[in-house]
C-alpha cells in the first residue's frame, strides 16, 4: 500500500471541509429552528440498532441498504441506520407513546450499503419531519408546506413539485382482485410508464370493462393541475377510496396554488415510488440543475403497528449535503484578527467580543499566515490606551 492509498476513502464516502462544513451547520441550525417554530420536537435516534427492530415494518429496499454487524456483547445482529424515518416511527409508537398529533424532527448521519445512482453518496446527512396521529389531508399539507419552506431557506429557486397518490392504484388493484404475479407485471409496467404494455396486460387480465378503462387511463394521467379535472371524469364511477384520494389532491392543489404560486405543480397519478411503504399522498421536490429530488415525502400510515401502536403518519426527508450546495457563496470575511500579546487588557477585550458573538482569531507566535488567510475583515489595535476594533488596513 502506497502512502497515497492510506488516505483513500471508501467509495461513496466523503469528508466535508471548510467552508462547506460551516454552511451545512448553519443550514442545519436554521432548519431545526424553523421546525421548532412550527411545533416540531427534536429527536436524536441512535446510529445503530438491533436489526430486528431497525427493519421492522420496512421494505426490502431498506434491508439491502443496511450495513449489518454483530454486537460483541450479545452476539445479536445490528444494523447501521440507513433511513431515520422508521426509527422515529418506533420512537413515537414505543418510546414516547403520546396521545394526539405528535410532531418530530431530526438531523442525523446515515450510512448506506449502496450509493444512490443519482446522488452518489453512501453517507448522507438526513434531515426530516414526521407528523404522527392525524389522518387528514391537513397533516400532509403541513408537511408539504414545510418541505417548500426548507427549500426556500436553503436558497432554492424555481421549485418543481411532483405529486401523486398511492391510494388510487391500490384501490384499483384491490377491486380487480388480481393474482400476485399478475399485479406484479402491471405494477412493473406502470413504474416504467410502458403505456402500451399496461394496456395489453389490462385487456388480458381484467374483464370488468369499467375497471379496465380506469386502469388504462392511470399512466396517462400526468401533467399540470388540469390532470385532476381529467381524473374526475375518468374515475367518476370509481370507489370511495379513489374519490377521497382525488379530493385530497385537489385540497393540496388549492392550498399550494394560493400560497406558493411560484412553485410549478406536476401531478402523476401512476407515481408508485415507495409503494410497499407509502399509503397515500406522495411528493418529491426538484430544482433545475439537480438530477434527483431534493426533498421526498408522503404518507405512511400504520408503520407503528409492528411496535404495537398503529398510527397515521406523514413526513418528508432531505439530504443536508445536497441542500447546502444550493447556495455556494464565497467564504465570508467576518472575523476579528488579534495580535500576539500578553497584555491583560487584550485578553479581556477578546473575551468580551467572543461573549458578544464575534469570531476572534488570535495570532500565534511565529505564525506566517495573515488576517485575510483566516477570513478576518477587522483587527484589534491598541489606540489611545484601549484595544479597539478597526477595519483591516488596505
PDB file of C-alpha atoms in Angstrom, residues 94-311:
ATOM      1  CA  UNK A  94     -42.888   2.739  21.632  1.00  0.00           C
ATOM      2  CA  UNK A  95     -40.740   5.323  23.426  1.00  0.00           C
ATOM      3  CA  UNK A  96     -42.956   8.422  23.568  1.00  0.00           C
ATOM      4  CA  UNK A  97     -46.491   6.984  23.377  1.00  0.00           C
ATOM      5  CA  UNK A  98     -48.028  10.466  23.372  1.00  0.00           C
ATOM      6  CA  UNK A  99     -51.703  10.982  22.649  1.00  0.00           C
ATOM      7  CA  UNK A 100     -52.935  13.091  19.742  1.00  0.00           C
ATOM      8  CA  UNK A 101     -50.791  14.549  16.946  1.00  0.00           C
ATOM      9  CA  UNK A 102     -47.040  14.329  17.546  1.00  0.00           C
ATOM     10  CA  UNK A 103     -44.579  16.409  15.544  1.00  0.00           C
ATOM     11  CA  UNK A 104     -40.945  15.283  15.475  1.00  0.00           C
ATOM     12  CA  UNK A 105     -37.889  16.457  13.551  1.00  0.00           C
ATOM     13  CA  UNK A 106     -34.309  15.228  13.271  1.00  0.00           C
ATOM     14  CA  UNK A 107     -30.963  15.642  11.551  1.00  0.00           C
ATOM     15  CA  UNK A 108     -28.588  12.677  11.626  1.00  0.00           C
ATOM     16  CA  UNK A 109     -25.854  10.939   9.670  1.00  0.00           C
ATOM     17  CA  UNK A 110     -26.966   7.723   7.982  1.00  0.00           C
ATOM     18  CA  UNK A 111     -24.918   5.005   6.331  1.00  0.00           C
ATOM     19  CA  UNK A 112     -25.959   3.104   3.222  1.00  0.00           C
ATOM     20  CA  UNK A 113     -24.524  -0.064   1.756  1.00  0.00           C
ATOM     21  CA  UNK A 114     -25.046   1.132  -1.795  1.00  0.00           C
ATOM     22  CA  UNK A 115     -24.598   4.544  -3.326  1.00  0.00           C
ATOM     23  CA  UNK A 116     -27.646   6.316  -4.705  1.00  0.00           C
ATOM     24  CA  UNK A 117     -27.455   6.136  -8.505  1.00  0.00           C
ATOM     25  CA  UNK A 118     -28.136   9.877  -8.763  1.00  0.00           C
ATOM     26  CA  UNK A 119     -26.581  11.381  -5.628  1.00  0.00           C
ATOM     27  CA  UNK A 120     -23.602   9.038  -5.488  1.00  0.00           C
ATOM     28  CA  UNK A 121     -23.029   9.187  -1.726  1.00  0.00           C
ATOM     29  CA  UNK A 122     -23.397   6.497   0.903  1.00  0.00           C
ATOM     30  CA  UNK A 123     -23.210   8.791   3.923  1.00  0.00           C
ATOM     31  CA  UNK A 124     -25.970  11.415   3.655  1.00  0.00           C
ATOM     32  CA  UNK A 125     -26.877  13.753   6.477  1.00  0.00           C
ATOM     33  CA  UNK A 126     -30.609  13.159   6.644  1.00  0.00           C
ATOM     34  CA  UNK A 127     -32.877  15.920   7.909  1.00  0.00           C
ATOM     35  CA  UNK A 128     -36.578  15.362   8.167  1.00  0.00           C
ATOM     36  CA  UNK A 129     -40.014  15.855   9.679  1.00  0.00           C
ATOM     37  CA  UNK A 130     -42.625  13.367  10.808  1.00  0.00           C
ATOM     38  CA  UNK A 131     -46.191  14.091  11.881  1.00  0.00           C
ATOM     39  CA  UNK A 132     -47.954  11.225  13.670  1.00  0.00           C
ATOM     40  CA  UNK A 133     -51.531  10.797  14.839  1.00  0.00           C
ATOM     41  CA  UNK A 134     -53.550  12.713  12.231  1.00  0.00           C
ATOM     42  CA  UNK A 135     -55.050  11.015   9.178  1.00  0.00           C
ATOM     43  CA  UNK A 136     -56.426  14.134   7.481  1.00  0.00           C
ATOM     44  CA  UNK A 137     -55.037  15.907   4.445  1.00  0.00           C
ATOM     45  CA  UNK A 138     -54.267  18.883   6.704  1.00  0.00           C
ATOM     46  CA  UNK A 139     -51.261  16.997   8.093  1.00  0.00           C
ATOM     47  CA  UNK A 140     -49.980  16.231   4.582  1.00  0.00           C
ATOM     48  CA  UNK A 141     -50.411  19.872   3.598  1.00  0.00           C
ATOM     49  CA  UNK A 142     -48.390  20.986   6.625  1.00  0.00           C
ATOM     50  CA  UNK A 143     -45.533  18.654   5.695  1.00  0.00           C
ATOM     51  CA  UNK A 144     -45.521  19.859   2.084  1.00  0.00           C
ATOM     52  CA  UNK A 145     -45.524  23.485   3.232  1.00  0.00           C
ATOM     53  CA  UNK A 146     -42.545  22.831   5.486  1.00  0.00           C
ATOM     54  CA  UNK A 147     -40.730  20.969   2.709  1.00  0.00           C
ATOM     55  CA  UNK A 148     -41.108  24.043   0.485  1.00  0.00           C
ATOM     56  CA  UNK A 149     -40.093  26.345   3.350  1.00  0.00           C
ATOM     57  CA  UNK A 150     -36.956  24.212   3.836  1.00  0.00           C
ATOM     58  CA  UNK A 151     -36.006  24.590   0.184  1.00  0.00           C
ATOM     59  CA  UNK A 152     -36.638  28.328   0.311  1.00  0.00           C
ATOM     60  CA  UNK A 153     -34.458  28.696   3.412  1.00  0.00           C
ATOM     61  CA  UNK A 154     -31.685  26.735   1.677  1.00  0.00           C
ATOM     62  CA  UNK A 155     -31.800  29.125  -1.295  1.00  0.00           C
ATOM     63  CA  UNK A 156     -33.730  27.077  -3.867  1.00  0.00           C
ATOM     64  CA  UNK A 157     -35.434  28.790  -6.788  1.00  0.00           C
ATOM     65  CA  UNK A 158     -37.799  27.556  -9.497  1.00  0.00           C
ATOM     66  CA  UNK A 159     -39.036  24.575  -7.474  1.00  0.00           C
ATOM     67  CA  UNK A 160     -40.991  21.848  -9.287  1.00  0.00           C
ATOM     68  CA  UNK A 161     -43.228  19.733  -7.061  1.00  0.00           C
ATOM     69  CA  UNK A 162     -44.257  16.288  -8.326  1.00  0.00           C
ATOM     70  CA  UNK A 163     -47.333  14.915  -6.552  1.00  0.00           C
ATOM     71  CA  UNK A 164     -49.029  11.523  -6.637  1.00  0.00           C
ATOM     72  CA  UNK A 165     -51.307   9.330  -4.554  1.00  0.00           C
ATOM     73  CA  UNK A 166     -50.583   5.656  -3.894  1.00  0.00           C
ATOM     74  CA  UNK A 167     -54.194   5.121  -2.832  1.00  0.00           C
ATOM     75  CA  UNK A 168     -55.564   5.338  -6.373  1.00  0.00           C
ATOM     76  CA  UNK A 169     -53.577   2.413  -7.759  1.00  0.00           C
ATOM     77  CA  UNK A 170     -54.058   0.433  -4.546  1.00  0.00           C
ATOM     78  CA  UNK A 171     -57.853   0.860  -4.721  1.00  0.00           C
ATOM     79  CA  UNK A 172     -57.938  -0.250  -8.372  1.00  0.00           C
ATOM     80  CA  UNK A 173     -55.748  -3.272  -7.649  1.00  0.00           C
ATOM     81  CA  UNK A 174     -57.885  -4.346  -4.697  1.00  0.00           C
ATOM     82  CA  UNK A 175     -61.082  -4.018  -6.718  1.00  0.00           C
ATOM     83  CA  UNK A 176     -59.573  -6.048  -9.566  1.00  0.00           C
ATOM     84  CA  UNK A 177     -58.542  -8.842  -7.155  1.00  0.00           C
ATOM     85  CA  UNK A 178     -55.522  -9.703  -9.254  1.00  0.00           C
ATOM     86  CA  UNK A 179     -53.244 -12.629  -8.610  1.00  0.00           C
ATOM     87  CA  UNK A 180     -49.942 -11.553  -7.074  1.00  0.00           C
ATOM     88  CA  UNK A 181     -47.880 -12.376 -10.142  1.00  0.00           C
ATOM     89  CA  UNK A 182     -50.294 -10.525 -12.438  1.00  0.00           C
ATOM     90  CA  UNK A 183     -50.333  -7.452 -10.205  1.00  0.00           C
ATOM     91  CA  UNK A 184     -46.533  -7.510 -10.198  1.00  0.00           C
ATOM     92  CA  UNK A 185     -46.495  -7.423 -14.008  1.00  0.00           C
ATOM     93  CA  UNK A 186     -48.905  -4.482 -14.135  1.00  0.00           C
ATOM     94  CA  UNK A 187     -47.067  -2.680 -11.347  1.00  0.00           C
ATOM     95  CA  UNK A 188     -43.723  -3.042 -13.112  1.00  0.00           C
ATOM     96  CA  UNK A 189     -45.153  -1.780 -16.388  1.00  0.00           C
ATOM     97  CA  UNK A 190     -46.678   1.233 -14.632  1.00  0.00           C
ATOM     98  CA  UNK A 191     -43.379   2.027 -12.946  1.00  0.00           C
ATOM     99  CA  UNK A 192     -41.680   2.018 -16.362  1.00  0.00           C
ATOM    100  CA  UNK A 193     -44.517   4.133 -17.815  1.00  0.00           C
ATOM    101  CA  UNK A 194     -44.877   1.454 -20.522  1.00  0.00           C
ATOM    102  CA  UNK A 195     -48.386   2.529 -21.586  1.00  0.00           C
ATOM    103  CA  UNK A 196     -48.892   0.028 -24.412  1.00  0.00           C
ATOM    104  CA  UNK A 197     -47.693  -2.813 -22.175  1.00  0.00           C
ATOM    105  CA  UNK A 198     -50.109  -1.717 -19.446  1.00  0.00           C
ATOM    106  CA  UNK A 199     -52.953  -1.694 -21.975  1.00  0.00           C
ATOM    107  CA  UNK A 200     -52.132  -5.219 -23.119  1.00  0.00           C
ATOM    108  CA  UNK A 201     -51.967  -6.570 -19.566  1.00  0.00           C
ATOM    109  CA  UNK A 202     -55.247  -4.919 -18.596  1.00  0.00           C
ATOM    110  CA  UNK A 203     -57.013  -6.361 -21.634  1.00  0.00           C
ATOM    111  CA  UNK A 204     -55.651  -9.799 -20.849  1.00  0.00           C
ATOM    112  CA  UNK A 205     -56.385  -9.987 -17.124  1.00  0.00           C
ATOM    113  CA  UNK A 206     -59.221  -7.578 -16.242  1.00  0.00           C
ATOM    114  CA  UNK A 207     -62.657  -8.470 -17.589  1.00  0.00           C
ATOM    115  CA  UNK A 208     -64.673  -5.667 -15.981  1.00  0.00           C
ATOM    116  CA  UNK A 209     -64.941  -3.085 -18.768  1.00  0.00           C
ATOM    117  CA  UNK A 210     -65.355  -0.066 -16.491  1.00  0.00           C
ATOM    118  CA  UNK A 211     -62.494  -1.076 -14.204  1.00  0.00           C
ATOM    119  CA  UNK A 212     -60.242  -1.859 -17.165  1.00  0.00           C
ATOM    120  CA  UNK A 213     -60.924   1.587 -18.655  1.00  0.00           C
ATOM    121  CA  UNK A 214     -59.905   3.292 -15.394  1.00  0.00           C
ATOM    122  CA  UNK A 215     -56.773   1.154 -15.112  1.00  0.00           C
ATOM    123  CA  UNK A 216     -55.738   2.011 -18.671  1.00  0.00           C
ATOM    124  CA  UNK A 217     -56.047   5.743 -18.037  1.00  0.00           C
ATOM    125  CA  UNK A 218     -53.885   5.691 -14.917  1.00  0.00           C
ATOM    126  CA  UNK A 219     -50.460   6.005 -16.669  1.00  0.00           C
ATOM    127  CA  UNK A 220     -51.910   8.725 -18.913  1.00  0.00           C
ATOM    128  CA  UNK A 221     -52.946  10.960 -16.035  1.00  0.00           C
ATOM    129  CA  UNK A 222     -49.878  13.121 -15.563  1.00  0.00           C
ATOM    130  CA  UNK A 223     -49.188  16.800 -16.114  1.00  0.00           C
ATOM    131  CA  UNK A 224     -50.292  20.136 -14.667  1.00  0.00           C
ATOM    132  CA  UNK A 225     -53.327  20.840 -12.483  1.00  0.00           C
ATOM    133  CA  UNK A 226     -55.731  20.060 -15.344  1.00  0.00           C
ATOM    134  CA  UNK A 227     -54.893  16.389 -14.744  1.00  0.00           C
ATOM    135  CA  UNK A 228     -57.104  16.477 -11.658  1.00  0.00           C
ATOM    136  CA  UNK A 229     -60.090  17.611 -13.729  1.00  0.00           C
ATOM    137  CA  UNK A 230     -59.482  14.799 -16.213  1.00  0.00           C
ATOM    138  CA  UNK A 231     -59.130  12.327 -13.372  1.00  0.00           C
ATOM    139  CA  UNK A 232     -62.562  13.334 -12.002  1.00  0.00           C
ATOM    140  CA  UNK A 233     -64.104  12.293 -15.294  1.00  0.00           C
ATOM    141  CA  UNK A 234     -62.056   9.090 -15.637  1.00  0.00           C
ATOM    142  CA  UNK A 235     -62.870   7.939 -12.096  1.00  0.00           C
ATOM    143  CA  UNK A 236     -66.443   9.236 -11.963  1.00  0.00           C
ATOM    144  CA  UNK A 237     -67.607   5.699 -11.134  1.00  0.00           C
ATOM    145  CA  UNK A 238     -64.587   4.865  -9.015  1.00  0.00           C
ATOM    146  CA  UNK A 239     -64.614   3.577  -5.462  1.00  0.00           C
ATOM    147  CA  UNK A 240     -64.945   5.919  -2.456  1.00  0.00           C
ATOM    148  CA  UNK A 241     -61.211   5.461  -1.783  1.00  0.00           C
ATOM    149  CA  UNK A 242     -60.368   6.843  -5.236  1.00  0.00           C
ATOM    150  CA  UNK A 243     -62.734   9.802  -4.840  1.00  0.00           C
ATOM    151  CA  UNK A 244     -61.217  10.559  -1.432  1.00  0.00           C
ATOM    152  CA  UNK A 245     -57.710  10.460  -2.922  1.00  0.00           C
ATOM    153  CA  UNK A 246     -58.757  12.925  -5.631  1.00  0.00           C
ATOM    154  CA  UNK A 247     -60.333  15.185  -3.001  1.00  0.00           C
ATOM    155  CA  UNK A 248     -57.052  15.189  -1.080  1.00  0.00           C
ATOM    156  CA  UNK A 249     -55.032  16.046  -4.174  1.00  0.00           C
ATOM    157  CA  UNK A 250     -57.447  18.865  -5.006  1.00  0.00           C
ATOM    158  CA  UNK A 251     -57.224  20.262  -1.473  1.00  0.00           C
ATOM    159  CA  UNK A 252     -53.438  20.278  -1.667  1.00  0.00           C
ATOM    160  CA  UNK A 253     -53.501  21.882  -5.103  1.00  0.00           C
ATOM    161  CA  UNK A 254     -55.828  24.663  -3.897  1.00  0.00           C
ATOM    162  CA  UNK A 255     -53.597  25.490  -0.929  1.00  0.00           C
ATOM    163  CA  UNK A 256     -50.352  25.432  -2.922  1.00  0.00           C
ATOM    164  CA  UNK A 257     -51.751  27.466  -5.817  1.00  0.00           C
ATOM    165  CA  UNK A 258     -52.815  30.177  -3.376  1.00  0.00           C
ATOM    166  CA  UNK A 259     -49.749  30.211  -1.121  1.00  0.00           C
ATOM    167  CA  UNK A 260     -46.951  29.104  -3.476  1.00  0.00           C
ATOM    168  CA  UNK A 261     -47.763  30.401  -6.935  1.00  0.00           C
ATOM    169  CA  UNK A 262     -44.018  30.395  -7.673  1.00  0.00           C
ATOM    170  CA  UNK A 263     -43.903  26.581  -7.398  1.00  0.00           C
ATOM    171  CA  UNK A 264     -44.629  24.514 -10.508  1.00  0.00           C
ATOM    172  CA  UNK A 265     -47.035  21.673  -9.727  1.00  0.00           C
ATOM    173  CA  UNK A 266     -46.886  18.369 -11.594  1.00  0.00           C
ATOM    174  CA  UNK A 267     -49.325  15.545 -10.911  1.00  0.00           C
ATOM    175  CA  UNK A 268     -48.643  11.911 -11.758  1.00  0.00           C
ATOM    176  CA  UNK A 269     -51.387   9.532 -10.639  1.00  0.00           C
ATOM    177  CA  UNK A 270     -49.302   6.499 -11.605  1.00  0.00           C
ATOM    178  CA  UNK A 271     -46.381   7.514  -9.384  1.00  0.00           C
ATOM    179  CA  UNK A 272     -45.708   4.366  -7.349  1.00  0.00           C
ATOM    180  CA  UNK A 273     -42.452   5.291  -5.618  1.00  0.00           C
ATOM    181  CA  UNK A 274     -42.320   3.612  -2.233  1.00  0.00           C
ATOM    182  CA  UNK A 275     -45.456   1.555  -2.882  1.00  0.00           C
ATOM    183  CA  UNK A 276     -44.510  -1.028  -0.234  1.00  0.00           C
ATOM    184  CA  UNK A 277     -44.089   1.735   2.309  1.00  0.00           C
ATOM    185  CA  UNK A 278     -46.340   4.664   1.430  1.00  0.00           C
ATOM    186  CA  UNK A 279     -50.110   4.533   1.795  1.00  0.00           C
ATOM    187  CA  UNK A 280     -51.416   7.837   0.427  1.00  0.00           C
ATOM    188  CA  UNK A 281     -50.193  11.137  -0.930  1.00  0.00           C
ATOM    189  CA  UNK A 282     -46.548  11.213  -2.061  1.00  0.00           C
ATOM    190  CA  UNK A 283     -44.435  14.103  -3.315  1.00  0.00           C
ATOM    191  CA  UNK A 284     -40.948  14.996  -4.485  1.00  0.00           C
ATOM    192  CA  UNK A 285     -39.438  18.458  -4.953  1.00  0.00           C
ATOM    193  CA  UNK A 286     -36.998  19.163  -7.780  1.00  0.00           C
ATOM    194  CA  UNK A 287     -34.775  22.120  -8.620  1.00  0.00           C
ATOM    195  CA  UNK A 288     -33.151  22.765 -12.034  1.00  0.00           C
ATOM    196  CA  UNK A 289     -29.567  21.551 -12.200  1.00  0.00           C
ATOM    197  CA  UNK A 290     -30.145  18.572  -9.903  1.00  0.00           C
ATOM    198  CA  UNK A 291     -30.882  15.161 -11.344  1.00  0.00           C
ATOM    199  CA  UNK A 292     -32.717  13.923  -8.261  1.00  0.00           C
ATOM    200  CA  UNK A 293     -35.381  15.149  -5.873  1.00  0.00           C
ATOM    201  CA  UNK A 294     -34.007  17.320  -3.085  1.00  0.00           C
ATOM    202  CA  UNK A 295     -36.953  16.551  -0.807  1.00  0.00           C
ATOM    203  CA  UNK A 296     -39.139  13.438  -0.793  1.00  0.00           C
ATOM    204  CA  UNK A 297     -42.112  12.652   1.370  1.00  0.00           C
ATOM    205  CA  UNK A 298     -45.549  11.211   1.765  1.00  0.00           C
ATOM    206  CA  UNK A 299     -47.992   9.351   3.971  1.00  0.00           C
ATOM    207  CA  UNK A 300     -47.049   6.032   5.558  1.00  0.00           C
ATOM    208  CA  UNK A 301     -49.883   5.075   7.899  1.00  0.00           C
ATOM    209  CA  UNK A 302     -49.646   2.144  10.318  1.00  0.00           C
ATOM    210  CA  UNK A 303     -45.846   1.888  10.343  1.00  0.00           C
ATOM    211  CA  UNK A 304     -46.059   1.770  14.139  1.00  0.00           C
ATOM    212  CA  UNK A 305     -48.233  -1.353  14.008  1.00  0.00           C
ATOM    213  CA  UNK A 306     -45.136  -3.541  14.238  1.00  0.00           C
ATOM    214  CA  UNK A 307     -44.351  -1.802  17.546  1.00  0.00           C
ATOM    215  CA  UNK A 308     -47.851  -2.392  18.876  1.00  0.00           C
ATOM    216  CA  UNK A 309     -49.301   1.039  18.125  1.00  0.00           C
ATOM    217  CA  UNK A 310     -50.565   1.721  14.590  1.00  0.00           C
ATOM    218  CA  UNK A 311     -50.787   5.452  13.924  1.00  0.00           C
TER     219      UNK A 311
END
